[in-house]
């Protein structure tokens, strides 16, 4: 009986949470998009230094890959904030994080727990979410999709 009463009291809360499912996608998209726009802008401002770091990490074609990485973050971040081409944009951003993890960060990890201290896996998971969820209802993706159906 107590379980049934708890379920009945929780029903309006669960309904409200269901109605607000769009909010976490929006917040993740805005936060991660803005973060990557800012980091991309900073990297573009020092492409030479970034290319030197890429060379030191053993990344092939360091100048090209530094520019590719920086512009991926800048443009990808801006598009995420707008919610434009969200699923498509999240793919190269995910790849950027996968490369950062596998080429740079994993070398510094000496214990299993240290992996969970890295921020790149969390960003990669955010991009996985956006690949599957898309931009959500508060996005240019949705707005343009609605206009094309009208």
Coordinates of C-alpha atoms in Angstrom, one line a residue, residues 61-149:
X61 CA 50.8 16.9 -40.2
X62 CA 50.8 19.0 -37.1
X63 CA 50.0 22.4 -38.8
X64 CA 47.1 21.0 -40.8
X65 CA 45.7 19.0 -37.8
X66 CA 46.1 21.9 -35.4
X67 CA 44.0 24.1 -37.8
X68 CA 41.5 21.3 -38.4
X69 CA 41.1 20.8 -34.6
X70 CA 40.8 24.5 -33.8
X71 CA 38.3 25.3 -36.6
X72 CA 36.3 22.2 -35.7
X73 CA 36.0 23.5 -32.1
X74 CA 35.2 27.0 -33.2
X75 CA 32.7 26.3 -35.9
X76 CA 31.3 23.2 -34.2
X77 CA 30.8 25.1 -30.9
X78 CA 29.0 27.9 -32.7
X79 CA 26.7 25.6 -34.5
X80 CA 25.9 23.7 -31.3
X81 CA 24.9 26.9 -29.6
X82 CA 22.6 27.6 -32.4
X83 CA 21.4 24.1 -32.6
X84 CA 22.1 23.9 -36.3
X85 CA 23.2 20.6 -37.8
X86 CA 23.6 19.3 -34.3
X87 CA 23.9 15.6 -35.0
X88 CA 26.3 16.1 -37.9
X89 CA 28.5 18.6 -35.9
X90 CA 28.7 16.4 -32.9
X91 CA 30.5 13.7 -34.9
X92 CA 33.8 15.6 -35.6
X93 CA 33.8 17.1 -32.1
X94 CA 33.5 13.5 -30.7
X95 CA 36.4 12.5 -32.9
X96 CA 38.4 15.5 -31.7
X97 CA 37.9 14.3 -28.1
X98 CA 38.6 10.6 -29.0
X99 CA 42.0 11.7 -30.5
X100 CA 42.7 13.9 -27.5
X101 CA 42.0 11.0 -25.2
X102 CA 43.9 8.3 -27.1
X103 CA 46.9 10.3 -28.3
X104 CA 47.5 12.8 -25.5
X105 CA 45.7 12.1 -22.3
X106 CA 46.0 8.4 -22.0
X107 CA 49.8 8.7 -21.8
X108 CA 49.4 10.7 -18.6
X109 CA 47.1 8.2 -17.0
X110 CA 48.9 5.9 -14.6
X111 CA 46.0 4.6 -12.6
X112 CA 42.5 3.6 -13.6
X113 CA 40.9 6.3 -11.4
X114 CA 42.9 9.0 -13.2
X115 CA 41.0 8.4 -16.4
X116 CA 37.9 9.6 -14.7
X117 CA 39.6 12.8 -13.7
X118 CA 39.9 13.7 -17.4
X119 CA 37.3 16.2 -18.9
X120 CA 37.6 14.9 -22.4
X121 CA 35.6 11.6 -21.8
X122 CA 32.8 13.7 -20.4
X123 CA 32.7 16.0 -23.4
X124 CA 32.9 12.9 -25.7
X125 CA 29.8 11.5 -23.9
X126 CA 28.0 14.9 -24.3
X127 CA 28.7 14.6 -28.1
X128 CA 27.4 11.0 -28.1
X129 CA 24.2 12.3 -26.5
X130 CA 23.8 15.0 -29.0
X131 CA 24.5 12.6 -31.9
X132 CA 21.5 10.6 -30.7
X133 CA 19.2 13.3 -29.3
X134 CA 19.8 16.0 -31.9
X135 CA 19.4 19.7 -31.1
X136 CA 16.1 19.3 -29.3
X137 CA 12.9 21.5 -29.7
X138 CA 14.8 24.7 -28.9
X139 CA 17.1 24.7 -31.9
X140 CA 17.5 25.9 -35.4
X141 CA 17.4 22.3 -36.5
X142 CA 13.8 22.0 -35.2
X143 CA 12.8 25.5 -36.4
X144 CA 14.0 24.8 -39.9
X145 CA 12.5 21.3 -39.9
X146 CA 9.1 22.7 -39.0
X147 CA 9.3 25.4 -41.7
X148 CA 10.2 22.8 -44.4
X149 CA 7.1 20.7 -43.4

